[in-house]
Amino acid sequence: KQEVTQIPAALSVPEGENLVLNCSFTDSAIYNLQWFRQDPGKGLTSLLLIQSSQREQTSGRLNASLDKSSGRSTLYIAASQPGDSATYLCAVDLYTSGTYKYIFGTGTRLKVLA
Amino acid sequence: GAGVSQTPSNKVTEKGKYVELRCDPISGHTALYWYRQSLGQGPEFLIYFQGTGAADDSGLPNDRFFAVRPEGSVSTLKIQRTERGDSAVYLCASSLGGTGSYNEQFFGPGTRLTVL
């Protein structure tokens, strides 16, 4: 059974720091991996999608990498800002029981202090 | 409206009642997904539609839960005989294709269901 784990569960950093959020998955036969941001009481905002054939994707201050063989993805946030405070979720697109399905981690709650 | 919309944003009901939650996907998106998110957890897959048909309903917890998408756009999640344990945020997402086709999922704001 695919399990997705995110470490750390919570993180508090001063403004301006570069930081790394980790996502690990137990089944390497994934199709995509997607990183999301969720603000309190809100839905999910897609940040980056990495296809299984790719190793990384970049958008502004965000960079996500994927190592399928080791079952890991990292989300790198450069020069963090208070507006980055949110919960960050990763999800893997896994083929199981005849269909593809997104399995989510439990998220990392990030607080960036001004 | 460019994004996924969900109505109502909040729903409070009593145990045993029937509720319907609505999702309007992004126009042109053939794939639609329902998830349930409990406090402090990631979203949990419920059901996936490709067009009008449910391609995968393996995440529905029991037969009190049912979802339809009769015309391949708007979807309704229906919960019968609600229980307190059904309280959660119900999220809807859509994508241009289906999972496994390199398509991003775009999420709505969710419906917060509270069963008293």
PDB file of C-alpha atoms in Angstrom:
ATOM      1  CA  LYS A   1       0.000   0.000   0.000  1.00  0.00           C
ATOM      2  CA  GLN A   2       1.345   3.390  -1.000  1.00  0.00           C
ATOM      3  CA  GLU A   3       2.176   5.623   1.941  1.00  0.00           C
ATOM      4  CA  VAL A   4       3.192   9.248   1.635  1.00  0.00           C
ATOM      5  CA  THR A   5       5.062  10.873   4.500  1.00  0.00           C
ATOM      6  CA  GLN A   6       5.996  14.498   4.942  1.00  0.00           C
ATOM      7  CA  ILE A   7       8.712  15.687   7.259  1.00  0.00           C
ATOM      8  CA  PRO A   8       8.740  17.867   9.222  1.00  0.00           C
ATOM      9  CA  ALA A   9       5.111  18.055  10.286  1.00  0.00           C
ATOM     10  CA  ALA A  10       5.600  21.678  11.302  1.00  0.00           C
ATOM     11  CA  LEU A  11       8.289  24.254  10.724  1.00  0.00           C
ATOM     12  CA  SER A  12       8.827  27.787  11.962  1.00  0.00           C
ATOM     13  CA  VAL A  13      11.560  29.933  10.420  1.00  0.00           C
ATOM     14  CA  PRO A  14      12.563  33.594  10.348  1.00  0.00           C
ATOM     15  CA  GLU A  15      11.891  35.557   7.201  1.00  0.00           C
ATOM     16  CA  GLY A  16      14.565  35.281   4.524  1.00  0.00           C
ATOM     17  CA  GLU A  17      15.651  31.730   5.237  1.00  0.00           C
ATOM     18  CA  ASN A  18      15.909  29.116   2.529  1.00  0.00           C
ATOM     19  CA  LEU A  19      14.110  25.948   3.501  1.00  0.00           C
ATOM     20  CA  VAL A  20      13.446  22.412   2.352  1.00  0.00           C
ATOM     21  CA  LEU A  21      10.285  20.388   2.787  1.00  0.00           C
ATOM     22  CA  ASN A  22      10.458  16.643   2.358  1.00  0.00           C
ATOM     23  CA  CYS A  23       8.034  14.130   0.901  1.00  0.00           C
ATOM     24  CA  SER A  24       8.691  10.388   0.781  1.00  0.00           C
ATOM     25  CA  PHE A  25       6.622   7.611  -0.755  1.00  0.00           C
ATOM     26  CA  THR A  26       6.867   3.852  -0.454  1.00  0.00           C
ATOM     27  CA  ASP A  27       5.979   2.779  -4.002  1.00  0.00           C
ATOM     28  CA  SER A  28       8.272   4.171  -6.685  1.00  0.00           C
ATOM     29  CA  ALA A  29       5.864   3.314  -9.533  1.00  0.00           C
ATOM     30  CA  ILE A  30       4.299   6.758  -9.526  1.00  0.00           C
ATOM     31  CA  TYR A  31       3.117   8.698 -12.535  1.00  0.00           C
ATOM     32  CA  ASN A  32       3.230  12.291 -11.281  1.00  0.00           C
ATOM     33  CA  LEU A  33       4.021  14.080  -8.065  1.00  0.00           C
ATOM     34  CA  GLN A  34       2.309  17.355  -7.283  1.00  0.00           C
ATOM     35  CA  TRP A  35       3.016  19.907  -4.575  1.00  0.00           C
ATOM     36  CA  PHE A  36       0.178  22.008  -3.198  1.00  0.00           C
ATOM     37  CA  ARG A  37      -0.242  24.878  -0.812  1.00  0.00           C
ATOM     38  CA  GLN A  38      -3.247  25.106   1.518  1.00  0.00           C
ATOM     39  CA  ASP A  39      -4.125  28.217   3.486  1.00  0.00           C
ATOM     40  CA  PRO A  40      -6.285  27.824   6.611  1.00  0.00           C
ATOM     41  CA  GLY A  41      -9.895  27.129   5.715  1.00  0.00           C
ATOM     42  CA  LYS A  42      -9.141  27.152   2.017  1.00  0.00           C
ATOM     43  CA  GLY A  43      -8.774  24.666  -0.810  1.00  0.00           C
ATOM     44  CA  LEU A  44      -5.506  23.524  -2.344  1.00  0.00           C
ATOM     45  CA  THR A  45      -3.444  25.623  -4.733  1.00  0.00           C
ATOM     46  CA  SER A  46      -1.226  23.735  -7.144  1.00  0.00           C
ATOM     47  CA  LEU A  47       2.400  24.817  -6.925  1.00  0.00           C
ATOM     48  CA  LEU A  48       4.369  22.394  -9.074  1.00  0.00           C
ATOM     49  CA  LEU A  49       3.758  19.139 -10.905  1.00  0.00           C
ATOM     50  CA  ILE A  50       6.644  16.815 -11.699  1.00  0.00           C
ATOM     51  CA  GLN A  51       6.128  14.106 -14.262  1.00  0.00           C
ATOM     52  CA  SER A  52       7.714  10.734 -13.541  1.00  0.00           C
ATOM     53  CA  SER A  53      10.266  11.259 -16.295  1.00  0.00           C
ATOM     54  CA  GLN A  54      11.383  14.591 -14.867  1.00  0.00           C
ATOM     55  CA  ARG A  55      13.751  15.285 -12.019  1.00  0.00           C
ATOM     56  CA  GLU A  56      12.740  18.809 -11.092  1.00  0.00           C
ATOM     57  CA  GLN A  57      10.467  21.737 -11.746  1.00  0.00           C
ATOM     58  CA  THR A  58      10.901  25.405 -10.878  1.00  0.00           C
ATOM     59  CA  SER A  59       8.481  28.258 -10.405  1.00  0.00           C
ATOM     60  CA  GLY A  60       9.776  31.534  -9.053  1.00  0.00           C
ATOM     61  CA  ARG A  61      11.255  30.955  -5.602  1.00  0.00           C
ATOM     62  CA  LEU A  62      10.080  27.330  -5.585  1.00  0.00           C
ATOM     63  CA  ASN A  63      11.991  24.327  -6.822  1.00  0.00           C
ATOM     64  CA  ALA A  64      10.753  20.773  -6.537  1.00  0.00           C
ATOM     65  CA  SER A  65      12.871  17.715  -7.190  1.00  0.00           C
ATOM     66  CA  LEU A  66      11.915  14.091  -7.651  1.00  0.00           C
ATOM     67  CA  ASP A  67      13.985  10.951  -7.108  1.00  0.00           C
ATOM     68  CA  LYS A  68      11.716   8.039  -7.904  1.00  0.00           C
ATOM     69  CA  SER A  69      14.277   5.367  -7.143  1.00  0.00           C
ATOM     70  CA  SER A  70      14.645   6.540  -3.570  1.00  0.00           C
ATOM     71  CA  GLY A  71      11.002   7.497  -3.187  1.00  0.00           C
ATOM     72  CA  ARG A  72      11.654  11.112  -2.358  1.00  0.00           C
ATOM     73  CA  SER A  73      10.697  14.600  -3.386  1.00  0.00           C
ATOM     74  CA  THR A  74      11.813  17.887  -1.924  1.00  0.00           C
ATOM     75  CA  LEU A  75      10.295  21.335  -2.172  1.00  0.00           C
ATOM     76  CA  TYR A  76      12.849  24.095  -1.846  1.00  0.00           C
ATOM     77  CA  ILE A  77      11.634  27.585  -0.956  1.00  0.00           C
ATOM     78  CA  ALA A  78      14.164  30.357  -1.400  1.00  0.00           C
ATOM     79  CA  ALA A  79      14.188  33.569   0.605  1.00  0.00           C
ATOM     80  CA  SER A  80      11.057  32.707   2.577  1.00  0.00           C
ATOM     81  CA  GLN A  81       8.458  35.407   3.261  1.00  0.00           C
ATOM     82  CA  PRO A  82       5.634  35.652   5.811  1.00  0.00           C
ATOM     83  CA  GLY A  83       3.200  35.198   2.931  1.00  0.00           C
ATOM     84  CA  ASP A  84       4.614  31.705   2.413  1.00  0.00           C
ATOM     85  CA  SER A  85       3.041  30.632   5.714  1.00  0.00           C
ATOM     86  CA  ALA A  86       0.642  27.790   4.899  1.00  0.00           C
ATOM     87  CA  THR A  87       0.412  24.005   4.886  1.00  0.00           C
ATOM     88  CA  TYR A  88       2.315  22.347   2.062  1.00  0.00           C
ATOM     89  CA  LEU A  89       1.043  19.009   0.776  1.00  0.00           C
ATOM     90  CA  CYS A  90       2.544  16.571  -1.663  1.00  0.00           C
ATOM     91  CA  ALA A  91       0.526  14.016  -3.600  1.00  0.00           C
ATOM     92  CA  VAL A  92       1.624  11.082  -5.733  1.00  0.00           C
ATOM     93  CA  ASP A  93      -0.327   9.814  -8.698  1.00  0.00           C
ATOM     94  CA  LEU A  94      -0.191   6.054  -8.394  1.00  0.00           C
ATOM     95  CA  TYR A  95      -1.530   3.321 -10.627  1.00  0.00           C
ATOM     96  CA  THR A  96      -3.335   0.851  -8.419  1.00  0.00           C
ATOM     97  CA  SER A  97      -6.223  -1.572  -8.859  1.00  0.00           C
ATOM     98  CA  GLY A  98      -6.647  -0.634 -12.492  1.00  0.00           C
ATOM     99  CA  THR A  99      -6.812   3.150 -12.174  1.00  0.00           C
ATOM    100  CA  TYR A 100      -4.672   6.091 -11.256  1.00  0.00           C
ATOM    101  CA  LYS A 101      -5.253   7.717  -7.913  1.00  0.00           C
ATOM    102  CA  TYR A 102      -3.786  10.607  -5.945  1.00  0.00           C
ATOM    103  CA  ILE A 103      -2.425   9.740  -2.502  1.00  0.00           C
ATOM    104  CA  PHE A 104      -1.677  12.710  -0.262  1.00  0.00           C
ATOM    105  CA  GLY A 105       0.759  13.205   2.567  1.00  0.00           C
ATOM    106  CA  THR A 106      -0.377  14.801   5.816  1.00  0.00           C
ATOM    107  CA  GLY A 107       1.416  18.055   5.060  1.00  0.00           C
ATOM    108  CA  THR A 108       4.024  20.368   6.551  1.00  0.00           C
ATOM    109  CA  ARG A 109       2.696  23.415   8.389  1.00  0.00           C
ATOM    110  CA  LEU A 110       5.052  26.278   7.671  1.00  0.00           C
ATOM    111  CA  LYS A 111       5.201  29.537   9.574  1.00  0.00           C
ATOM    112  CA  VAL A 112       7.541  32.263   8.396  1.00  0.00           C
ATOM    113  CA  LEU A 113       8.133  34.900  11.040  1.00  0.00           C
ATOM    114  CA  ALA A 114       8.521  38.560  10.091  1.00  0.00           C
TER     115      ALA A 114
ATOM    116  CA  GLY B   1     -15.298  31.830 -13.383  1.00  0.00           C
ATOM    117  CA  ALA B   2     -11.978  30.248 -14.165  1.00  0.00           C
ATOM    118  CA  GLY B   3     -11.676  27.983 -11.169  1.00  0.00           C
ATOM    119  CA  VAL B   4     -13.429  25.048  -9.541  1.00  0.00           C
ATOM    120  CA  SER B   5     -16.378  26.162  -7.452  1.00  0.00           C
ATOM    121  CA  GLN B   6     -18.195  24.314  -4.681  1.00  0.00           C
ATOM    122  CA  THR B   7     -21.468  25.002  -2.957  1.00  0.00           C
ATOM    123  CA  PRO B   8     -22.356  25.413  -0.220  1.00  0.00           C
ATOM    124  CA  SER B   9     -19.168  26.598   1.458  1.00  0.00           C
ATOM    125  CA  ASN B  10     -20.521  25.448   4.814  1.00  0.00           C
ATOM    126  CA  LYS B  11     -23.234  22.956   5.666  1.00  0.00           C
ATOM    127  CA  VAL B  12     -24.501  22.146   9.128  1.00  0.00           C
ATOM    128  CA  THR B  13     -26.915  19.279   9.437  1.00  0.00           C
ATOM    129  CA  GLU B  14     -28.297  16.942  12.026  1.00  0.00           C
ATOM    130  CA  LYS B  15     -27.403  13.303  12.369  1.00  0.00           C
ATOM    131  CA  GLY B  16     -29.530  11.147  10.115  1.00  0.00           C
ATOM    132  CA  LYS B  17     -30.249  13.829   7.533  1.00  0.00           C
ATOM    133  CA  TYR B  18     -29.475  13.749   3.810  1.00  0.00           C
ATOM    134  CA  VAL B  19     -27.062  16.252   2.246  1.00  0.00           C
ATOM    135  CA  GLU B  20     -25.941  17.148  -1.238  1.00  0.00           C
ATOM    136  CA  LEU B  21     -22.686  18.880  -2.054  1.00  0.00           C
ATOM    137  CA  ARG B  22     -22.131  20.420  -5.462  1.00  0.00           C
ATOM    138  CA  CYS B  23     -19.006  20.869  -7.550  1.00  0.00           C
ATOM    139  CA  ASP B  24     -18.593  22.931 -10.727  1.00  0.00           C
ATOM    140  CA  PRO B  25     -15.330  21.970 -12.423  1.00  0.00           C
ATOM    141  CA  ILE B  26     -13.257  24.086 -14.740  1.00  0.00           C
ATOM    142  CA  SER B  27     -14.916  24.231 -18.142  1.00  0.00           C
ATOM    143  CA  GLY B  28     -13.526  21.617 -20.484  1.00  0.00           C
ATOM    144  CA  HIS B  29     -12.046  19.427 -17.748  1.00  0.00           C
ATOM    145  CA  THR B  30     -13.151  15.862 -18.301  1.00  0.00           C
ATOM    146  CA  ALA B  31     -11.835  14.472 -15.028  1.00  0.00           C
ATOM    147  CA  LEU B  32     -13.411  15.278 -11.666  1.00  0.00           C
ATOM    148  CA  TYR B  33     -12.411  14.056  -8.217  1.00  0.00           C
ATOM    149  CA  TRP B  34     -13.925  14.168  -4.753  1.00  0.00           C
ATOM    150  CA  TYR B  35     -11.784  14.070  -1.620  1.00  0.00           C
ATOM    151  CA  ARG B  36     -12.501  14.286   2.093  1.00  0.00           C
ATOM    152  CA  GLN B  37     -10.155  16.084   4.443  1.00  0.00           C
ATOM    153  CA  SER B  38     -10.252  15.742   8.202  1.00  0.00           C
ATOM    154  CA  LEU B  39      -8.522  18.217  10.485  1.00  0.00           C
ATOM    155  CA  GLY B  40      -4.757  17.927  10.341  1.00  0.00           C
ATOM    156  CA  GLN B  41      -4.824  15.316   7.597  1.00  0.00           C
ATOM    157  CA  GLY B  42      -4.214  15.312   3.892  1.00  0.00           C
ATOM    158  CA  PRO B  43      -7.143  14.881   1.507  1.00  0.00           C
ATOM    159  CA  GLU B  44      -8.419  11.328   1.198  1.00  0.00           C
ATOM    160  CA  PHE B  45      -9.593  10.109  -2.205  1.00  0.00           C
ATOM    161  CA  LEU B  46     -13.300   9.296  -2.518  1.00  0.00           C
ATOM    162  CA  ILE B  47     -14.252   9.004  -6.188  1.00  0.00           C
ATOM    163  CA  TYR B  48     -12.984   9.882  -9.653  1.00  0.00           C
ATOM    164  CA  PHE B  49     -15.128  10.623 -12.721  1.00  0.00           C
ATOM    165  CA  GLN B  50     -13.944  10.512 -16.289  1.00  0.00           C
ATOM    166  CA  GLY B  51     -16.735  12.221 -18.196  1.00  0.00           C
ATOM    167  CA  THR B  52     -20.086  11.009 -16.896  1.00  0.00           C
ATOM    168  CA  GLY B  53     -18.908   7.722 -15.489  1.00  0.00           C
ATOM    169  CA  ALA B  54     -17.296   6.911 -12.166  1.00  0.00           C
ATOM    170  CA  ALA B  55     -13.949   5.457 -13.176  1.00  0.00           C
ATOM    171  CA  ASP B  56     -12.966   4.683  -9.592  1.00  0.00           C
ATOM    172  CA  ASP B  57     -15.255   4.826  -6.567  1.00  0.00           C
ATOM    173  CA  SER B  58     -13.074   2.720  -4.315  1.00  0.00           C
ATOM    174  CA  GLY B  59     -12.627   5.537  -1.812  1.00  0.00           C
ATOM    175  CA  LEU B  60     -16.282   5.907  -0.897  1.00  0.00           C
ATOM    176  CA  PRO B  61     -16.426   4.754   2.728  1.00  0.00           C
ATOM    177  CA  ASN B  62     -19.787   2.973   2.548  1.00  0.00           C
ATOM    178  CA  ASP B  63     -23.049   2.858   0.645  1.00  0.00           C
ATOM    179  CA  ARG B  64     -24.366   6.002   2.328  1.00  0.00           C
ATOM    180  CA  PHE B  65     -22.103   7.937  -0.013  1.00  0.00           C
ATOM    181  CA  PHE B  66     -22.945   8.357  -3.665  1.00  0.00           C
ATOM    182  CA  ALA B  67     -21.869  10.771  -6.393  1.00  0.00           C
ATOM    183  CA  VAL B  68     -23.172  11.610  -9.836  1.00  0.00           C
ATOM    184  CA  ARG B  69     -22.043  13.606 -12.823  1.00  0.00           C
ATOM    185  CA  PRO B  70     -24.931  13.179 -15.277  1.00  0.00           C
ATOM    186  CA  GLU B  71     -23.784  15.556 -18.021  1.00  0.00           C
ATOM    187  CA  GLY B  72     -20.046  15.276 -17.583  1.00  0.00           C
ATOM    188  CA  SER B  73     -19.586  18.652 -15.923  1.00  0.00           C
ATOM    189  CA  VAL B  74     -21.264  19.455 -12.586  1.00  0.00           C
ATOM    190  CA  SER B  75     -21.053  16.739  -9.961  1.00  0.00           C
ATOM    191  CA  THR B  76     -23.049  16.171  -6.799  1.00  0.00           C
ATOM    192  CA  LEU B  77     -21.842  14.196  -3.803  1.00  0.00           C
ATOM    193  CA  LYS B  78     -24.756  12.775  -1.849  1.00  0.00           C
ATOM    194  CA  ILE B  79     -24.592  11.525   1.712  1.00  0.00           C
ATOM    195  CA  GLN B  80     -27.533   9.679   3.229  1.00  0.00           C
ATOM    196  CA  ARG B  81     -28.239   9.200   6.935  1.00  0.00           C
ATOM    197  CA  THR B  82     -25.362  11.431   7.928  1.00  0.00           C
ATOM    198  CA  GLU B  83     -23.269  10.523  10.953  1.00  0.00           C
ATOM    199  CA  ARG B  84     -21.085  12.699  13.150  1.00  0.00           C
ATOM    200  CA  GLY B  85     -18.038  10.976  11.718  1.00  0.00           C
ATOM    201  CA  ASP B  86     -18.919  12.371   8.289  1.00  0.00           C
ATOM    202  CA  SER B  87     -17.947  15.853   9.501  1.00  0.00           C
ATOM    203  CA  ALA B  88     -15.027  17.019   7.373  1.00  0.00           C
ATOM    204  CA  VAL B  89     -14.128  19.309   4.506  1.00  0.00           C
ATOM    205  CA  TYR B  90     -15.181  17.822   1.174  1.00  0.00           C
ATOM    206  CA  LEU B  91     -12.931  18.930  -1.647  1.00  0.00           C
ATOM    207  CA  CYS B  92     -13.539  18.706  -5.360  1.00  0.00           C
ATOM    208  CA  ALA B  93     -10.840  18.877  -8.035  1.00  0.00           C
ATOM    209  CA  SER B  94     -10.793  18.717 -11.804  1.00  0.00           C
ATOM    210  CA  SER B  95      -8.146  18.124 -14.420  1.00  0.00           C
ATOM    211  CA  LEU B  96      -8.011  18.394 -18.181  1.00  0.00           C
ATOM    212  CA  GLY B  97      -7.542  14.662 -18.615  1.00  0.00           C
ATOM    213  CA  GLY B  98      -7.439  11.991 -15.977  1.00  0.00           C
ATOM    214  CA  THR B  99      -4.808  10.950 -13.537  1.00  0.00           C
ATOM    215  CA  GLY B 100      -1.906   9.280 -15.228  1.00  0.00           C
ATOM    216  CA  SER B 101      -1.951  11.728 -18.123  1.00  0.00           C
ATOM    217  CA  TYR B 102       0.357  14.354 -16.704  1.00  0.00           C
ATOM    218  CA  ASN B 103      -2.563  16.606 -15.868  1.00  0.00           C
ATOM    219  CA  GLU B 104      -2.575  18.885 -12.876  1.00  0.00           C
ATOM    220  CA  GLN B 105      -5.476  18.742 -10.478  1.00  0.00           C
ATOM    221  CA  PHE B 106      -7.128  22.053  -9.642  1.00  0.00           C
ATOM    222  CA  PHE B 107      -9.047  22.220  -6.396  1.00  0.00           C
ATOM    223  CA  GLY B 108     -12.130  24.076  -5.279  1.00  0.00           C
ATOM    224  CA  PRO B 109     -12.401  25.838  -1.903  1.00  0.00           C
ATOM    225  CA  GLY B 110     -14.231  22.925  -0.334  1.00  0.00           C
ATOM    226  CA  THR B 111     -17.469  22.433   1.578  1.00  0.00           C
ATOM    227  CA  ARG B 112     -17.155  22.192   5.328  1.00  0.00           C
ATOM    228  CA  LEU B 113     -19.747  19.687   6.531  1.00  0.00           C
ATOM    229  CA  THR B 114     -20.666  19.582  10.196  1.00  0.00           C
ATOM    230  CA  VAL B 115     -22.990  16.866  11.444  1.00  0.00           C
ATOM    231  CA  LEU B 116     -24.448  17.628  14.869  1.00  0.00           C
TER     232      LEU B 116
END
